[in-house]
Structures are given as C-alpha cells and as structure tokens.
JSON list of C-alpha atoms in Angstrom, two decimals:
[
{"chain": "C", "resi": 1, "resn": "UNK", "atom": "CA", "xyz": [-87.46, -25.12, -90.81]},
{"chain": "C", "resi": 2, "resn": "UNK", "atom": "CA", "xyz": [-87.05, -22.99, -87.88]},
{"chain": "C", "resi": 3, "resn": "UNK", "atom": "CA", "xyz": [-86.54, -19.29, -88.10]},
{"chain": "C", "resi": 4, "resn": "UNK", "atom": "CA", "xyz": [-82.90, -18.21, -87.67]},
{"chain": "C", "resi": 5, "resn": "UNK", "atom": "CA", "xyz": [-82.30, -16.66, -84.31]},
{"chain": "C", "resi": 6, "resn": "UNK", "atom": "CA", "xyz": [-82.96, -12.93, -83.92]},
{"chain": "C", "resi": 7, "resn": "UNK", "atom": "CA", "xyz": [-79.93, -10.74, -83.39]},
{"chain": "C", "resi": 8, "resn": "UNK", "atom": "CA", "xyz": [-79.87, -7.66, -81.11]},
{"chain": "C", "resi": 9, "resn": "UNK", "atom": "CA", "xyz": [-80.15, -4.35, -82.82]},
{"chain": "C", "resi": 10, "resn": "UNK", "atom": "CA", "xyz": [-77.04, -2.68, -84.03]},
{"chain": "C", "resi": 11, "resn": "UNK", "atom": "CA", "xyz": [-75.91, 0.68, -82.62]},
{"chain": "C", "resi": 12, "resn": "UNK", "atom": "CA", "xyz": [-76.88, 3.46, -85.30]},
{"chain": "C", "resi": 13, "resn": "UNK", "atom": "CA", "xyz": [-73.92, 6.04, -85.68]},
{"chain": "C", "resi": 14, "resn": "UNK", "atom": "CA", "xyz": [-75.54, 8.10, -88.44]},
{"chain": "C", "resi": 15, "resn": "UNK", "atom": "CA", "xyz": [-78.92, 8.30, -90.34]},
{"chain": "C", "resi": 16, "resn": "UNK", "atom": "CA", "xyz": [-80.64, 10.67, -92.59]},
{"chain": "C", "resi": 17, "resn": "UNK", "atom": "CA", "xyz": [-83.00, 10.14, -95.23]},
{"chain": "C", "resi": 18, "resn": "UNK", "atom": "CA", "xyz": [-80.54, 8.66, -97.70]},
{"chain": "C", "resi": 19, "resn": "UNK", "atom": "CA", "xyz": [-77.86, 6.66, -95.63]},
{"chain": "C", "resi": 20, "resn": "UNK", "atom": "CA", "xyz": [-77.61, 4.78, -92.44]},
{"chain": "C", "resi": 21, "resn": "UNK", "atom": "CA", "xyz": [-74.26, 3.98, -90.85]},
{"chain": "C", "resi": 22, "resn": "UNK", "atom": "CA", "xyz": [-74.06, 1.32, -88.05]},
{"chain": "C", "resi": 23, "resn": "UNK", "atom": "CA", "xyz": [-71.35, -0.26, -85.71]},
{"chain": "C", "resi": 24, "resn": "UNK", "atom": "CA", "xyz": [-70.65, -3.94, -86.98]},
{"chain": "C", "resi": 25, "resn": "UNK", "atom": "CA", "xyz": [-69.41, -6.19, -84.25]},
{"chain": "C", "resi": 26, "resn": "UNK", "atom": "CA", "xyz": [-66.54, -8.60, -84.96]},
{"chain": "C", "resi": 27, "resn": "UNK", "atom": "CA", "xyz": [-67.60, -11.94, -86.31]},
{"chain": "C", "resi": 28, "resn": "UNK", "atom": "CA", "xyz": [-70.86, -10.85, -87.80]},
{"chain": "C", "resi": 29, "resn": "UNK", "atom": "CA", "xyz": [-71.24, -11.11, -91.57]},
{"chain": "C", "resi": 30, "resn": "UNK", "atom": "CA", "xyz": [-71.99, -8.05, -93.64]},
{"chain": "C", "resi": 31, "resn": "UNK", "atom": "CA", "xyz": [-74.44, -10.15, -95.67]},
{"chain": "C", "resi": 32, "resn": "UNK", "atom": "CA", "xyz": [-75.45, -13.79, -96.08]},
{"chain": "C", "resi": 33, "resn": "UNK", "atom": "CA", "xyz": [-73.82, -15.89, -98.82]},
{"chain": "C", "resi": 34, "resn": "UNK", "atom": "CA", "xyz": [-74.05, -19.32, -100.20]},
{"chain": "C", "resi": 35, "resn": "UNK", "atom": "CA", "xyz": [-71.84, -20.81, -97.30]},
{"chain": "C", "resi": 36, "resn": "UNK", "atom": "CA", "xyz": [-73.89, -18.91, -94.64]},
{"chain": "C", "resi": 37, "resn": "UNK", "atom": "CA", "xyz": [-77.30, -18.70, -96.04]},
{"chain": "C", "resi": 38, "resn": "UNK", "atom": "CA", "xyz": [-78.96, -18.55, -92.46]},
{"chain": "C", "resi": 39, "resn": "UNK", "atom": "CA", "xyz": [-76.32, -16.79, -90.49]},
{"chain": "C", "resi": 40, "resn": "UNK", "atom": "CA", "xyz": [-77.05, -13.44, -88.85]},
{"chain": "C", "resi": 41, "resn": "UNK", "atom": "CA", "xyz": [-75.76, -10.65, -91.11]},
{"chain": "C", "resi": 42, "resn": "UNK", "atom": "CA", "xyz": [-75.65, -6.94, -90.71]},
{"chain": "C", "resi": 43, "resn": "UNK", "atom": "CA", "xyz": [-77.83, -6.16, -94.00]},
{"chain": "C", "resi": 44, "resn": "UNK", "atom": "CA", "xyz": [-80.72, -8.39, -92.67]},
{"chain": "C", "resi": 45, "resn": "UNK", "atom": "CA", "xyz": [-80.35, -7.24, -89.03]},
{"chain": "C", "resi": 46, "resn": "UNK", "atom": "CA", "xyz": [-80.57, -3.46, -89.91]},
{"chain": "C", "resi": 47, "resn": "UNK", "atom": "CA", "xyz": [-83.15, -3.98, -92.68]},
{"chain": "C", "resi": 48, "resn": "UNK", "atom": "CA", "xyz": [-85.63, -5.55, -90.21]},
{"chain": "C", "resi": 49, "resn": "UNK", "atom": "CA", "xyz": [-84.30, -3.07, -87.43]},
{"chain": "C", "resi": 50, "resn": "UNK", "atom": "CA", "xyz": [-85.32, 0.16, -89.59]},
{"chain": "C", "resi": 51, "resn": "UNK", "atom": "CA", "xyz": [-87.92, -1.45, -91.68]},
{"chain": "C", "resi": 52, "resn": "UNK", "atom": "CA", "xyz": [-86.29, -0.28, -94.88]},
{"chain": "C", "resi": 53, "resn": "UNK", "atom": "CA", "xyz": [-84.35, -1.89, -97.91]},
{"chain": "C", "resi": 54, "resn": "UNK", "atom": "CA", "xyz": [-80.78, -1.34, -97.68]},
{"chain": "C", "resi": 55, "resn": "UNK", "atom": "CA", "xyz": [-78.11, -1.20, -100.42]},
{"chain": "C", "resi": 56, "resn": "UNK", "atom": "CA", "xyz": [-74.39, -1.75, -99.61]},
{"chain": "C", "resi": 57, "resn": "UNK", "atom": "CA", "xyz": [-71.89, 0.91, -100.02]},
{"chain": "C", "resi": 58, "resn": "UNK", "atom": "CA", "xyz": [-68.68, -0.90, -98.87]},
{"chain": "C", "resi": 59, "resn": "UNK", "atom": "CA", "xyz": [-67.69, -4.05, -97.14]},
{"chain": "C", "resi": 60, "resn": "UNK", "atom": "CA", "xyz": [-65.69, -5.09, -94.00]},
{"chain": "C", "resi": 61, "resn": "UNK", "atom": "CA", "xyz": [-64.15, -8.41, -93.18]},
{"chain": "C", "resi": 62, "resn": "UNK", "atom": "CA", "xyz": [-66.20, -10.73, -90.79]},
{"chain": "C", "resi": 63, "resn": "UNK", "atom": "CA", "xyz": [-63.48, -10.46, -88.15]},
{"chain": "C", "resi": 64, "resn": "UNK", "atom": "CA", "xyz": [-63.21, -6.58, -88.30]},
{"chain": "C", "resi": 65, "resn": "UNK", "atom": "CA", "xyz": [-65.49, -4.42, -86.42]},
{"chain": "C", "resi": 66, "resn": "UNK", "atom": "CA", "xyz": [-66.50, -0.76, -86.94]},
{"chain": "C", "resi": 67, "resn": "UNK", "atom": "CA", "xyz": [-68.30, 1.53, -89.46]},
{"chain": "C", "resi": 68, "resn": "UNK", "atom": "CA", "xyz": [-70.50, 0.07, -92.12]},
{"chain": "C", "resi": 69, "resn": "UNK", "atom": "CA", "xyz": [-72.72, 2.31, -94.15]},
{"chain": "C", "resi": 70, "resn": "UNK", "atom": "CA", "xyz": [-75.66, 1.51, -96.45]},
{"chain": "C", "resi": 71, "resn": "UNK", "atom": "CA", "xyz": [-77.84, 3.54, -98.88]},
{"chain": "C", "resi": 72, "resn": "UNK", "atom": "CA", "xyz": [-81.71, 3.53, -98.82]},
{"chain": "C", "resi": 73, "resn": "UNK", "atom": "CA", "xyz": [-81.67, 3.44, -102.65]},
{"chain": "C", "resi": 74, "resn": "UNK", "atom": "CA", "xyz": [-79.27, 1.79, -105.24]},
{"chain": "C", "resi": 75, "resn": "UNK", "atom": "CA", "xyz": [-78.80, 5.25, -106.80]},
{"chain": "C", "resi": 76, "resn": "UNK", "atom": "CA", "xyz": [-77.60, 6.86, -103.49]},
{"chain": "C", "resi": 77, "resn": "UNK", "atom": "CA", "xyz": [-75.53, 3.86, -102.55]},
{"chain": "C", "resi": 78, "resn": "UNK", "atom": "CA", "xyz": [-73.88, 4.14, -105.93]},
{"chain": "C", "resi": 79, "resn": "UNK", "atom": "CA", "xyz": [-73.18, 7.83, -105.42]},
{"chain": "C", "resi": 80, "resn": "UNK", "atom": "CA", "xyz": [-71.60, 7.21, -101.97]},
{"chain": "C", "resi": 81, "resn": "UNK", "atom": "CA", "xyz": [-69.33, 4.56, -103.48]},
{"chain": "C", "resi": 82, "resn": "UNK", "atom": "CA", "xyz": [-68.21, 6.97, -106.05]},
{"chain": "C", "resi": 83, "resn": "UNK", "atom": "CA", "xyz": [-67.68, 9.76, -103.42]},
{"chain": "C", "resi": 84, "resn": "UNK", "atom": "CA", "xyz": [-65.48, 7.36, -101.27]},
{"chain": "C", "resi": 85, "resn": "UNK", "atom": "CA", "xyz": [-63.08, 6.75, -104.30]},
{"chain": "C", "resi": 86, "resn": "UNK", "atom": "CA", "xyz": [-62.23, 10.45, -104.35]},
{"chain": "C", "resi": 87, "resn": "UNK", "atom": "CA", "xyz": [-58.93, 11.45, -102.90]},
{"chain": "C", "resi": 88, "resn": "UNK", "atom": "CA", "xyz": [-60.47, 13.64, -100.17]},
{"chain": "C", "resi": 89, "resn": "UNK", "atom": "CA", "xyz": [-62.40, 10.64, -98.61]},
{"chain": "C", "resi": 90, "resn": "UNK", "atom": "CA", "xyz": [-60.83, 9.10, -95.58]},
{"chain": "C", "resi": 91, "resn": "UNK", "atom": "CA", "xyz": [-61.27, 5.39, -94.35]},
{"chain": "C", "resi": 92, "resn": "UNK", "atom": "CA", "xyz": [-59.67, 5.13, -91.16]},
{"chain": "C", "resi": 93, "resn": "UNK", "atom": "CA", "xyz": [-58.78, 2.15, -89.08]},
{"chain": "C", "resi": 94, "resn": "UNK", "atom": "CA", "xyz": [-57.08, 1.43, -85.71]},
{"chain": "C", "resi": 95, "resn": "UNK", "atom": "CA", "xyz": [-55.11, -1.87, -85.31]},
{"chain": "C", "resi": 96, "resn": "UNK", "atom": "CA", "xyz": [-52.89, -3.45, -82.71]},
{"chain": "C", "resi": 97, "resn": "UNK", "atom": "CA", "xyz": [-49.67, -4.91, -84.39]},
{"chain": "C", "resi": 98, "resn": "UNK", "atom": "CA", "xyz": [-46.56, -6.71, -83.66]},
{"chain": "C", "resi": 99, "resn": "UNK", "atom": "CA", "xyz": [-43.83, -3.73, -82.99]},
{"chain": "C", "resi": 100, "resn": "UNK", "atom": "CA", "xyz": [-40.45, -5.50, -83.30]},
{"chain": "C", "resi": 101, "resn": "UNK", "atom": "CA", "xyz": [-37.22, -3.70, -82.72]},
{"chain": "C", "resi": 102, "resn": "UNK", "atom": "CA", "xyz": [-36.24, -4.36, -86.32]},
{"chain": "C", "resi": 103, "resn": "UNK", "atom": "CA", "xyz": [-37.43, -2.60, -89.40]},
{"chain": "C", "resi": 104, "resn": "UNK", "atom": "CA", "xyz": [-36.34, 0.89, -88.25]},
{"chain": "C", "resi": 105, "resn": "UNK", "atom": "CA", "xyz": [-36.49, 2.19, -91.74]},
{"chain": "C", "resi": 106, "resn": "UNK", "atom": "CA", "xyz": [-40.40, 2.13, -91.62]},
{"chain": "C", "resi": 107, "resn": "UNK", "atom": "CA", "xyz": [-40.29, 4.73, -88.74]},
{"chain": "C", "resi": 108, "resn": "UNK", "atom": "CA", "xyz": [-43.48, 5.78, -87.02]},
{"chain": "C", "resi": 109, "resn": "UNK", "atom": "CA", "xyz": [-45.25, 6.61, -90.27]},
{"chain": "C", "resi": 110, "resn": "UNK", "atom": "CA", "xyz": [-44.95, 4.78, -93.53]},
{"chain": "C", "resi": 111, "resn": "UNK", "atom": "CA", "xyz": [-46.78, 3.85, -96.75]},
{"chain": "C", "resi": 112, "resn": "UNK", "atom": "CA", "xyz": [-47.18, 0.55, -98.27]},
{"chain": "C", "resi": 113, "resn": "UNK", "atom": "CA", "xyz": [-48.11, 0.32, -101.89]},
{"chain": "C", "resi": 114, "resn": "UNK", "atom": "CA", "xyz": [-47.16, -3.27, -102.66]},
{"chain": "C", "resi": 115, "resn": "UNK", "atom": "CA", "xyz": [-49.80, -4.48, -105.35]},
{"chain": "C", "resi": 116, "resn": "UNK", "atom": "CA", "xyz": [-52.06, -7.35, -104.11]},
{"chain": "C", "resi": 117, "resn": "UNK", "atom": "CA", "xyz": [-53.11, -10.29, -106.03]},
{"chain": "C", "resi": 118, "resn": "UNK", "atom": "CA", "xyz": [-56.90, -10.93, -106.41]},
{"chain": "C", "resi": 119, "resn": "UNK", "atom": "CA", "xyz": [-58.68, -14.26, -106.40]},
{"chain": "C", "resi": 120, "resn": "UNK", "atom": "CA", "xyz": [-57.54, -14.75, -110.08]},
{"chain": "C", "resi": 121, "resn": "UNK", "atom": "CA", "xyz": [-53.97, -14.06, -109.13]},
{"chain": "C", "resi": 122, "resn": "UNK", "atom": "CA", "xyz": [-53.85, -10.88, -110.93]},
{"chain": "C", "resi": 123, "resn": "UNK", "atom": "CA", "xyz": [-51.79, -8.16, -109.22]},
{"chain": "C", "resi": 124, "resn": "UNK", "atom": "CA", "xyz": [-53.97, -5.01, -108.27]},
{"chain": "C", "resi": 125, "resn": "UNK", "atom": "CA", "xyz": [-52.97, -1.57, -107.30]},
{"chain": "C", "resi": 126, "resn": "UNK", "atom": "CA", "xyz": [-53.06, -1.09, -103.48]},
{"chain": "C", "resi": 127, "resn": "UNK", "atom": "CA", "xyz": [-51.97, 1.70, -101.03]},
{"chain": "C", "resi": 128, "resn": "UNK", "atom": "CA", "xyz": [-52.27, 1.83, -97.45]},
{"chain": "C", "resi": 129, "resn": "UNK", "atom": "CA", "xyz": [-50.80, 4.52, -94.93]},
{"chain": "C", "resi": 130, "resn": "UNK", "atom": "CA", "xyz": [-49.85, 3.62, -91.33]},
{"chain": "C", "resi": 131, "resn": "UNK", "atom": "CA", "xyz": [-49.01, 5.95, -88.34]},
{"chain": "C", "resi": 132, "resn": "UNK", "atom": "CA", "xyz": [-48.08, 4.93, -84.78]},
{"chain": "C", "resi": 133, "resn": "UNK", "atom": "CA", "xyz": [-50.39, 6.01, -82.03]},
{"chain": "C", "resi": 134, "resn": "UNK", "atom": "CA", "xyz": [-49.15, 4.51, -78.89]},
{"chain": "C", "resi": 135, "resn": "UNK", "atom": "CA", "xyz": [-46.24, 1.89, -78.32]},
{"chain": "C", "resi": 136, "resn": "UNK", "atom": "CA", "xyz": [-46.17, -0.95, -75.64]},
{"chain": "C", "resi": 137, "resn": "UNK", "atom": "CA", "xyz": [-43.97, -3.88, -74.91]},
{"chain": "C", "resi": 138, "resn": "UNK", "atom": "CA", "xyz": [-43.61, -5.75, -78.21]},
{"chain": "C", "resi": 139, "resn": "UNK", "atom": "CA", "xyz": [-46.67, -4.19, -79.73]},
{"chain": "C", "resi": 140, "resn": "UNK", "atom": "CA", "xyz": [-48.22, -0.88, -80.89]},
{"chain": "C", "resi": 141, "resn": "UNK", "atom": "CA", "xyz": [-51.63, 0.87, -81.47]},
{"chain": "C", "resi": 142, "resn": "UNK", "atom": "CA", "xyz": [-51.59, 2.31, -84.99]},
{"chain": "C", "resi": 143, "resn": "UNK", "atom": "CA", "xyz": [-53.99, 4.14, -87.27]},
{"chain": "C", "resi": 144, "resn": "UNK", "atom": "CA", "xyz": [-54.45, 2.87, -90.92]},
{"chain": "C", "resi": 145, "resn": "UNK", "atom": "CA", "xyz": [-55.69, 4.66, -93.82]},
{"chain": "C", "resi": 146, "resn": "UNK", "atom": "CA", "xyz": [-56.65, 3.01, -97.26]},
{"chain": "C", "resi": 147, "resn": "UNK", "atom": "CA", "xyz": [-56.81, 4.37, -100.54]},
{"chain": "C", "resi": 148, "resn": "UNK", "atom": "CA", "xyz": [-57.92, 1.24, -102.30]},
{"chain": "C", "resi": 149, "resn": "UNK", "atom": "CA", "xyz": [-60.22, -1.60, -101.10]},
{"chain": "C", "resi": 150, "resn": "UNK", "atom": "CA", "xyz": [-58.50, -4.79, -101.90]},
{"chain": "C", "resi": 151, "resn": "UNK", "atom": "CA", "xyz": [-59.23, -8.04, -100.11]},
{"chain": "C", "resi": 152, "resn": "UNK", "atom": "CA", "xyz": [-57.65, -8.11, -96.67]},
{"chain": "C", "resi": 153, "resn": "UNK", "atom": "CA", "xyz": [-55.67, -5.07, -97.67]},
{"chain": "C", "resi": 154, "resn": "UNK", "atom": "CA", "xyz": [-54.50, -3.82, -94.40]},
{"chain": "C", "resi": 155, "resn": "UNK", "atom": "CA", "xyz": [-53.90, -7.16, -92.94]},
{"chain": "C", "resi": 156, "resn": "UNK", "atom": "CA", "xyz": [-51.99, -8.34, -95.95]},
{"chain": "C", "resi": 157, "resn": "UNK", "atom": "CA", "xyz": [-49.96, -5.00, -96.17]},
{"chain": "C", "resi": 158, "resn": "UNK", "atom": "CA", "xyz": [-49.03, -5.15, -92.56]},
{"chain": "C", "resi": 159, "resn": "UNK", "atom": "CA", "xyz": [-47.83, -8.70, -92.72]},
{"chain": "C", "resi": 160, "resn": "UNK", "atom": "CA", "xyz": [-45.62, -7.83, -95.53]},
{"chain": "C", "resi": 161, "resn": "UNK", "atom": "CA", "xyz": [-44.07, -5.06, -93.43]},
{"chain": "C", "resi": 162, "resn": "UNK", "atom": "CA", "xyz": [-43.33, -7.56, -90.70]},
{"chain": "C", "resi": 163, "resn": "UNK", "atom": "CA", "xyz": [-46.01, -5.76, -88.32]},
{"chain": "C", "resi": 164, "resn": "UNK", "atom": "CA", "xyz": [-49.05, -8.08, -88.63]},
{"chain": "C", "resi": 165, "resn": "UNK", "atom": "CA", "xyz": [-52.14, -7.45, -86.73]},
{"chain": "C", "resi": 166, "resn": "UNK", "atom": "CA", "xyz": [-52.30, -9.30, -83.41]},
{"chain": "C", "resi": 167, "resn": "UNK", "atom": "CA", "xyz": [-55.37, -11.71, -83.29]},
{"chain": "C", "resi": 168, "resn": "UNK", "atom": "CA", "xyz": [-55.09, -12.38, -87.16]},
{"chain": "C", "resi": 169, "resn": "UNK", "atom": "CA", "xyz": [-55.46, -16.10, -87.50]},
{"chain": "C", "resi": 170, "resn": "UNK", "atom": "CA", "xyz": [-55.05, -15.77, -91.44]},
{"chain": "C", "resi": 171, "resn": "UNK", "atom": "CA", "xyz": [-51.95, -13.61, -91.81]},
{"chain": "C", "resi": 172, "resn": "UNK", "atom": "CA", "xyz": [-50.64, -13.38, -88.18]},
{"chain": "C", "resi": 173, "resn": "UNK", "atom": "CA", "xyz": [-48.64, -15.82, -85.98]},
{"chain": "C", "resi": 174, "resn": "UNK", "atom": "CA", "xyz": [-50.46, -18.46, -83.99]},
{"chain": "C", "resi": 175, "resn": "UNK", "atom": "CA", "xyz": [-47.89, -18.35, -80.97]},
{"chain": "C", "resi": 176, "resn": "UNK", "atom": "CA", "xyz": [-48.34, -14.60, -80.49]},
{"chain": "C", "resi": 177, "resn": "UNK", "atom": "CA", "xyz": [-52.07, -14.84, -80.87]},
{"chain": "C", "resi": 178, "resn": "UNK", "atom": "CA", "xyz": [-52.10, -17.31, -78.16]},
{"chain": "C", "resi": 179, "resn": "UNK", "atom": "CA", "xyz": [-49.91, -15.18, -75.87]},
{"chain": "C", "resi": 180, "resn": "UNK", "atom": "CA", "xyz": [-52.14, -12.10, -76.38]},
{"chain": "C", "resi": 181, "resn": "UNK", "atom": "CA", "xyz": [-55.35, -14.24, -75.78]},
{"chain": "C", "resi": 182, "resn": "UNK", "atom": "CA", "xyz": [-53.95, -15.62, -72.50]},
{"chain": "C", "resi": 183, "resn": "UNK", "atom": "CA", "xyz": [-52.26, -12.25, -71.12]},
{"chain": "C", "resi": 184, "resn": "UNK", "atom": "CA", "xyz": [-54.51, -9.63, -72.49]},
{"chain": "C", "resi": 185, "resn": "UNK", "atom": "CA", "xyz": [-57.68, -11.47, -73.22]},
{"chain": "C", "resi": 186, "resn": "UNK", "atom": "CA", "xyz": [-57.54, -10.66, -77.09]},
{"chain": "C", "resi": 187, "resn": "UNK", "atom": "CA", "xyz": [-59.71, -13.30, -78.67]},
{"chain": "C", "resi": 188, "resn": "UNK", "atom": "CA", "xyz": [-60.44, -11.66, -81.94]},
{"chain": "C", "resi": 189, "resn": "UNK", "atom": "CA", "xyz": [-58.86, -9.70, -84.59]},
{"chain": "C", "resi": 190, "resn": "UNK", "atom": "CA", "xyz": [-57.66, -6.23, -83.44]},
{"chain": "C", "resi": 191, "resn": "UNK", "atom": "CA", "xyz": [-58.81, -4.23, -86.36]},
{"chain": "C", "resi": 192, "resn": "UNK", "atom": "CA", "xyz": [-61.59, -1.62, -85.99]},
{"chain": "C", "resi": 193, "resn": "UNK", "atom": "CA", "xyz": [-62.90, 0.67, -88.80]},
{"chain": "C", "resi": 194, "resn": "UNK", "atom": "CA", "xyz": [-63.10, 3.76, -86.58]},
{"chain": "C", "resi": 195, "resn": "UNK", "atom": "CA", "xyz": [-63.60, 6.89, -88.91]},
{"chain": "C", "resi": 196, "resn": "UNK", "atom": "CA", "xyz": [-65.19, 7.54, -92.19]},
{"chain": "C", "resi": 197, "resn": "UNK", "atom": "CA", "xyz": [-65.26, 10.98, -93.72]},
{"chain": "C", "resi": 198, "resn": "UNK", "atom": "CA", "xyz": [-66.73, 11.66, -97.17]},
{"chain": "C", "resi": 199, "resn": "UNK", "atom": "CA", "xyz": [-68.53, 14.21, -99.04]},
{"chain": "C", "resi": 200, "resn": "UNK", "atom": "CA", "xyz": [-72.25, 13.69, -98.72]},
{"chain": "C", "resi": 201, "resn": "UNK", "atom": "CA", "xyz": [-73.60, 13.17, -102.40]},
{"chain": "C", "resi": 202, "resn": "UNK", "atom": "CA", "xyz": [-76.77, 14.66, -101.57]},
{"chain": "C", "resi": 203, "resn": "UNK", "atom": "CA", "xyz": [-76.07, 17.73, -99.21]},
{"chain": "C", "resi": 204, "resn": "UNK", "atom": "CA", "xyz": [-72.52, 18.49, -100.33]},
{"chain": "C", "resi": 205, "resn": "UNK", "atom": "CA", "xyz": [-71.37, 18.73, -96.66]},
{"chain": "C", "resi": 206, "resn": "UNK", "atom": "CA", "xyz": [-68.67, 16.51, -95.20]},
{"chain": "C", "resi": 207, "resn": "UNK", "atom": "CA", "xyz": [-70.04, 13.52, -93.64]},
{"chain": "C", "resi": 208, "resn": "UNK", "atom": "CA", "xyz": [-67.80, 12.55, -90.56]},
{"chain": "C", "resi": 209, "resn": "UNK", "atom": "CA", "xyz": [-68.82, 9.27, -89.02]},
{"chain": "C", "resi": 210, "resn": "UNK", "atom": "CA", "xyz": [-66.67, 7.98, -85.85]},
{"chain": "C", "resi": 211, "resn": "UNK", "atom": "CA", "xyz": [-66.86, 4.67, -83.87]},
{"chain": "C", "resi": 212, "resn": "UNK", "atom": "CA", "xyz": [-64.57, 4.34, -80.80]},
{"chain": "C", "resi": 213, "resn": "UNK", "atom": "CA", "xyz": [-62.89, 1.04, -80.11]},
{"chain": "C", "resi": 214, "resn": "UNK", "atom": "CA", "xyz": [-65.37, -1.58, -78.71]},
{"chain": "C", "resi": 215, "resn": "UNK", "atom": "CA", "xyz": [-65.31, -2.47, -75.13]},
{"chain": "C", "resi": 216, "resn": "UNK", "atom": "CA", "xyz": [-63.23, -5.62, -75.71]},
{"chain": "C", "resi": 217, "resn": "UNK", "atom": "CA", "xyz": [-60.50, -4.01, -77.61]},
{"chain": "C", "resi": 218, "resn": "UNK", "atom": "CA", "xyz": [-60.39, -0.98, -75.24]},
{"chain": "C", "resi": 219, "resn": "UNK", "atom": "CA", "xyz": [-59.99, -3.35, -72.35]},
{"chain": "C", "resi": 220, "resn": "UNK", "atom": "CA", "xyz": [-56.88, -4.81, -74.34]},
{"chain": "C", "resi": 221, "resn": "UNK", "atom": "CA", "xyz": [-55.36, -1.38, -74.54]},
{"chain": "C", "resi": 222, "resn": "UNK", "atom": "CA", "xyz": [-56.11, -0.71, -70.68]},
{"chain": "C", "resi": 223, "resn": "UNK", "atom": "CA", "xyz": [-54.31, -3.85, -69.68]},
{"chain": "C", "resi": 224, "resn": "UNK", "atom": "CA", "xyz": [-51.15, -2.94, -71.98]},
{"chain": "C", "resi": 225, "resn": "UNK", "atom": "CA", "xyz": [-51.16, 0.70, -70.35]},
{"chain": "C", "resi": 226, "resn": "UNK", "atom": "CA", "xyz": [-51.25, -0.74, -66.90]},
{"chain": "C", "resi": 227, "resn": "UNK", "atom": "CA", "xyz": [-48.41, -3.26, -67.82]},
{"chain": "C", "resi": 228, "resn": "UNK", "atom": "CA", "xyz": [-46.41, -0.40, -69.30]},
{"chain": "C", "resi": 229, "resn": "UNK", "atom": "CA", "xyz": [-46.80, 1.90, -66.15]},
{"chain": "C", "resi": 230, "resn": "UNK", "atom": "CA", "xyz": [-45.65, -1.11, -64.09]},
{"chain": "C", "resi": 231, "resn": "UNK", "atom": "CA", "xyz": [-42.58, -1.47, -66.11]},
{"chain": "C", "resi": 232, "resn": "UNK", "atom": "CA", "xyz": [-41.95, 2.27, -65.92]},
{"chain": "C", "resi": 233, "resn": "UNK", "atom": "CA", "xyz": [-42.22, 2.23, -62.19]},
{"chain": "C", "resi": 234, "resn": "UNK", "atom": "CA", "xyz": [-40.01, -0.80, -61.77]},
{"chain": "C", "resi": 235, "resn": "UNK", "atom": "CA", "xyz": [-37.33, 0.97, -63.94]},
{"chain": "C", "resi": 236, "resn": "UNK", "atom": "CA", "xyz": [-37.40, 3.99, -61.68]}
]
C-alpha cells in the first residue's frame, strides 16, 4: 500500500536530553489507534522529526490544540507524569465560551468539582478552575486549570455550568457554532493548552512551557475586539 502522506514538522516549544514539548494543531491525533491506523499523529511525526523514540506523558483531545510533551525514555515519561499530579503543577488552557447574562452566581472566577463518569459509567473525581480573561458580546475568553485529567473534562464541566466552549460539536450548541463559524471564522473547537508548569524530575527546576493562541484562534479574538470597539463607539 502507498505510504501515508508526510506531515509538516511540528514546532518544538522545549527540548532537553530527557523531554520534548511540541505544539499540537487542532485536528491532529496524539497517536494512531485501531480506528485511524494510517492517520497522521503527533507521536509518529515528532519521532520521525527528531529521530528518537518517544513516550507519552499526557494527552490532548484531537480537536484541542496546544502543548504536548513526551519523554525520551519510559522511565522519564513516568517520572514527569507523577510530577504532573503534584499540587504545584499547572495545566492551563484558554477557551472561548458562551457567556450568557444568567448564572451570575458563578462570577468571574469559579470552580467546578462535579464528578465525571468514565466509559464504564463509574463516577470519577474531577476538578476544574475557571477565570474570566476578556468578555465580548455573548461570549468570553477564559483561562482554565485542571487538577484531574478526565475525558473531555473542561468541555463537560463548562457545559454543566452553562458556559460551553464555542466550536464544540460534541457538548456545545450547533446553532451557536454555526453563528460563530459564519461571523467570526471559527471552524474548530476554541480550546488551547497554553501553559504547562511542572517540576523537572531530572534537574529539579521549574519547567515552564508556554504556547500562544494559534493564528486561527487569535484571528477570532481580533474580530471580537473590533466588534466590541465598534459597539462602544456607537454607544457614545
């Protein structure tokens, strides 16, 4: 069979002799599975890009973009996994969410610790923290921090709070997704893993990896800011 098409190299955000962190684009698998045996995936792309074996430390949903980190040995990957469960580690995301006038009790900063059911319908402890960054007409840019790593945790918690992520075709609203696609060019999930801080298991210094919003998401924010400025001018 023909070889799968080659994917462009991924931007490297951090690399030393034990770990590498890269930017994962939205729509790209973390690794291949039985349903997508020949699809491009970050693990294979970066392995070929660096010429080294890689061992996953954590995952991102296919639709989510942002920081993905791998170890160059299974031992180092496991050590970083353990460090990321420590209370001092920080996994930060940015999301554009529906921001209705209701739910004032949530305020501009809130925590959701509603348990989430796994694939066997067993409730699992989950905790997410959210904070307002910038508000617009009917939506807002927020920062998200997760303390647990449940399936679709941020998306499910925000949906439970009535502030689902725009562009979310699983937990969001199709009508709103279409509106933001047509008006602002948002044709993907607006969820981005923007920052990872964790104690480096080998050097014992704080590893701080950051990844700014990709151009397609930054463009949506620019359009929202332009619209907000026009609304402000019209009001005055």
